[in-house]
């Protein structure tokens, strides 16, 4: 059963001179319930634009996106988004940042704080609930951002290079933790990355996009057992296949 359906989606922007620039061209995709899908492609190929359209933060020039049969036109709690930059409120404590979403949904303060505590425990930061974002490391701030997105109980979690600014060790740790959360919460995840290793380690499927205007060049099924071994020959073969696809795009 498809949870999310992207049909003939294109997006065109106008530059400073008013000339049109095509960011996405005729994207068609079906995402299954509880699927983990990674998007990878050259810089500027429209990966983030597609995620923003799915989030309801941008609108397509043409085409439609349906979530469980309902057309997406505006942001709502069914889709949570985690950005590359943490985008936390610096004047709010960690628990207040996470409770913000439920409060905006009309949940009373006390219950919102209980929800926030639950998700803080899920990401292993319960002891930091009264800290402020500036007191946390980059990896910890990103854990808070993930907890905040999950606190509204979204059906789809959209992640735009959430680990891109982190060091390799922290990145690997958060990848493992994200998979544990995904398995516990049974949420559908759409994940933008520039890392072949990350895509092969995390995804059920990898959507490879072409250079601008962004099109779907290929969709690769990652039929590797979990938990995955990054150094396994099968992982290396798959990673090399993705690298070859991207190399052809750079040569154009």
C-alpha positions as MATLAB code, in Angstrom:
seq = 'XXXXXXXXXXXXXXXXXXXXXXXXXXXXXXXXXXXXXXXXXXXXXXXXXXXXXXXXXXXXXXXXXXXXXXXXXXXXXXXXXXXXXXXXXXXXXXXXXXXXXXXXXXXXXXXXXXXXXXXXXXXXXXXXXXXXXXXXXXXXXXXXXXXXXXXXXXXXXXXXXXXXXXXXXXXXXXXXXXXXXXXXXXXXXXXXXXXXXXXXXXXXXXXXXXXXXXXXXXXXXXXXXXXXXXXXXXXXXXXXXXXXXXXXXXXX';
ca = [
       0.000    0.000    0.000;
       1.354    3.429   -0.984;
       1.404    6.002    1.784;
       2.738    8.855   -0.357;
       2.204    9.341   -4.082;
       4.134   11.890   -6.154;
       2.623   12.374   -9.613;
       4.142   14.427  -12.459;
       5.659   16.970  -10.064;
       7.702   19.784  -11.587;
       8.968   22.992  -10.018;
      10.180   26.066  -11.875;
      11.651   29.172  -10.264;
      12.397   32.573  -11.770;
      15.853   34.081  -11.455;
      16.643   37.763  -10.833;
      16.047   38.553  -14.497;
      12.704   36.782  -14.544;
      13.980   33.876  -16.636;
      12.604   30.454  -15.645;
      14.879   27.873  -14.015;
      13.648   24.293  -13.772;
      14.489   22.625  -10.449;
      12.364   19.469  -10.783;
      11.026   17.847  -13.926;
       8.175   15.329  -13.941;
       8.877   13.445  -10.713;
       6.801   10.284  -10.214;
       7.244    8.182   -7.099;
       5.310    5.965   -4.708;
       6.418    5.562   -1.096;
       5.129    2.629    0.928;
       3.959    2.782    4.518;
       6.861    2.515    7.023;
       9.435    2.619    4.214;
      12.867    4.249    4.607;
      13.780    6.005    1.354;
      16.994    7.951    0.731;
      17.396   10.579   -1.994;
      20.829   11.179   -3.460;
      22.064   13.227   -6.396;
      24.338   16.089   -7.482;
      24.172   19.388   -5.606;
      21.348   21.555   -6.903;
      19.334   18.655   -8.337;
      16.184   19.536   -6.388;
      16.313   17.014   -3.522;
      15.566   19.639   -0.883;
      12.955   21.291   -3.102;
      11.117   17.980   -3.419;
      11.222   17.461    0.352;
       9.899   20.992    0.959;
       7.013   20.365   -1.460;
       6.146   17.127    0.341;
       6.282   19.044    3.633;
       3.870   21.640    2.264;
       6.495   24.403    2.600;
       6.591   24.923   -1.172;
       4.164   24.232   -3.992;
       4.824   22.443   -7.285;
       4.488   24.319  -10.557;
       2.615   21.273  -11.818;
       1.668   17.847  -10.510;
       0.278   16.553   -7.217;
       1.449   14.871   -4.039;
      -1.029   12.779   -2.061;
      -0.668   11.457    1.471;
      -3.106    8.586    2.053;
      -5.159    9.892   -0.870;
      -5.334   13.515    0.342;
      -3.585   16.239   -1.647;
      -0.797   18.065    0.181;
      -1.135   21.848   -0.052;
       0.048   23.189    3.326;
       2.184   21.984    6.245;
       0.495   19.850    8.872;
       1.376   17.558   11.753;
       1.185   14.444    9.572;
       4.602   15.381    8.167;
       7.482   16.278   10.468;
      10.666   17.827    9.108;
      14.248   17.790   10.369;
      16.612   20.251    8.705;
      20.390   20.149    8.340;
      20.630   23.104   10.701;
      19.042   22.411   14.049;
      16.561   25.365   13.944;
      15.815   25.101   17.654;
      14.468   28.035   19.651;
      17.563   29.252   21.553;
      15.485   30.930   24.274;
      13.594   27.724   25.104;
      14.904   24.770   27.059;
      15.246   21.384   25.394;
      11.952   20.116   26.783;
      10.184   23.361   25.844;
      11.474   23.031   22.267;
      10.055   19.527   21.981;
       6.759   20.412   23.690;
       6.205   23.311   21.271;
       4.679   21.133   18.528;
       2.086   19.379   20.702;
       1.158   22.749   22.266;
       0.568   24.199   18.782;
      -1.736   21.235   18.137;
      -3.858   22.320   21.095;
      -2.492   19.909   23.689;
      -2.459   21.280   27.221;
       0.900   22.333   28.659;
       1.193   19.510   31.196;
       0.454   16.806   28.658;
       2.732   18.471   26.078;
       5.602   18.302   28.560;
       4.896   14.616   29.240;
       4.953   13.909   25.502;
       8.221   15.822   25.242;
       9.762   13.812   28.081;
       8.829   10.566   26.347;
      10.581   11.569   23.134;
      13.570   12.953   25.014;
      14.003    9.523   26.579;
      13.638    7.959   23.143;
      16.657    9.925   21.867;
      18.597    9.393   25.112;
      18.587   12.974   26.391;
      16.213   12.824   29.343;
      18.816   14.236   31.707;
      19.232   17.359   29.552;
      15.590   18.422   29.499;
      16.262   21.723   31.299;
      19.345   22.610   29.254;
      19.379   25.205   26.491;
      20.454   24.389   22.917;
      23.742   26.318   23.225;
      24.755   23.991   26.070;
      24.544   20.887   23.844;
      26.880   19.406   21.247;
      25.888   19.343   17.587;
      24.868   15.697   17.775;
      22.762   16.314   20.859;
      21.033   19.294   19.233;
      20.157   17.127   16.252;
      18.712   14.493   18.589;
      16.517   17.239   20.066;
      15.431   18.259   16.553;
      14.456   14.654   15.775;
      12.556   14.355   19.065;
      10.744   17.618   18.327;
       9.688   16.368   14.890;
       8.470   13.057   16.348;
       6.545   14.683   19.209;
       3.712   15.661   16.861;
       3.440   11.959   15.934;
       3.853   12.415   12.171;
       3.071    9.682    9.675;
       6.017   10.770    7.519;
       9.363   12.093    8.783;
      11.229   14.268    6.263;
      14.965   14.647    6.879;
      17.112   17.047    4.849;
      20.761   16.024    5.338;
      20.227   15.967    9.105;
      23.709   14.587    9.850;
      25.634   16.455    7.153;
      27.352   18.920    9.512;
      28.440   16.298   12.055;
      31.764   14.514   12.431;
      31.985   10.950   11.098;
      31.819    9.217   14.487;
      28.769   11.186   15.661;
      27.137   10.707   12.274;
      27.522    6.915   12.445;
      26.138    6.856   15.978;
      23.069    8.880   15.004;
      22.459    6.668   11.980;
      22.214    3.655   14.293;
      19.953    5.557   16.680;
      17.711    6.749   13.852;
      17.191    3.171   12.679;
      16.234    2.136   16.205;
      13.694    4.981   16.374;
      12.333    4.075   12.942;
      11.811    0.470   14.010;
      10.138    1.498   17.284;
       7.843    4.192   15.878;
       7.027    2.555   12.500;
       7.191    5.928   10.758;
       7.827    6.455    7.037;
      11.140    8.285    6.511;
      12.300   10.291    3.488;
      15.971   11.159    3.908;
      18.109   13.447    1.719;
      21.848   12.760    1.772;
      25.032   13.298   -0.243;
      26.664   10.221    1.284;
      26.562    6.915   -0.571;
      27.611    5.111    2.613;
      24.726    6.675    4.548;
      22.183    5.820    1.860;
      23.284    2.179    1.609;
      23.356    1.792    5.393;
      19.917    3.313    6.034;
      17.587    2.863    3.086;
      15.088    0.314    1.878;
      15.322    2.101   -1.473;
      17.659    4.750   -2.874;
      16.231    7.308   -5.293;
      19.076    8.551   -7.515;
      18.368   11.950   -9.049;
      19.877   13.537  -12.131;
      21.565   16.915  -12.376;
      19.285   19.948  -12.700;
      16.548   19.846  -13.678;
      16.092   17.055  -11.172;
      14.612   13.855  -12.548;
      14.550   10.354  -11.119;
      17.451    8.628  -12.836;
      17.073    5.298  -11.058;
      15.525    3.674   -7.984;
      17.698    1.051   -6.312;
      16.299   -1.585   -3.964;
      18.630   -2.190   -1.018;
      18.040   -5.860   -0.338;
      20.591   -6.198    2.444;
      19.726   -7.730    5.825;
      19.572   -5.510    8.906;
      21.593   -4.721   10.926;
      23.936   -3.927    8.062;
      27.680   -4.317    7.852;
      29.179   -1.256    6.135;
      32.257   -3.258    5.101;
      30.397   -6.251    3.621;
      31.143   -6.975   -0.059;
      27.449   -6.534   -0.911;
      27.447   -3.052    0.635;
      30.583   -2.097   -1.294;
      29.099   -3.342   -4.570;
      25.907   -1.364   -4.056;
      27.842    1.741   -3.055;
      29.969    1.488   -6.195;
      26.863    1.149   -8.369;
      25.448    4.369   -6.922;
      28.803    6.113   -7.383;
      28.863    5.118  -11.064;
      25.371    6.510  -11.608;
      26.343    9.820  -10.007;
      29.639    9.962  -11.910;
      27.734    9.784  -15.196;
      25.660   12.780  -14.085;
      28.773   14.814  -13.288;
      30.201   14.033  -16.733;
      27.197   15.552  -18.529;
];
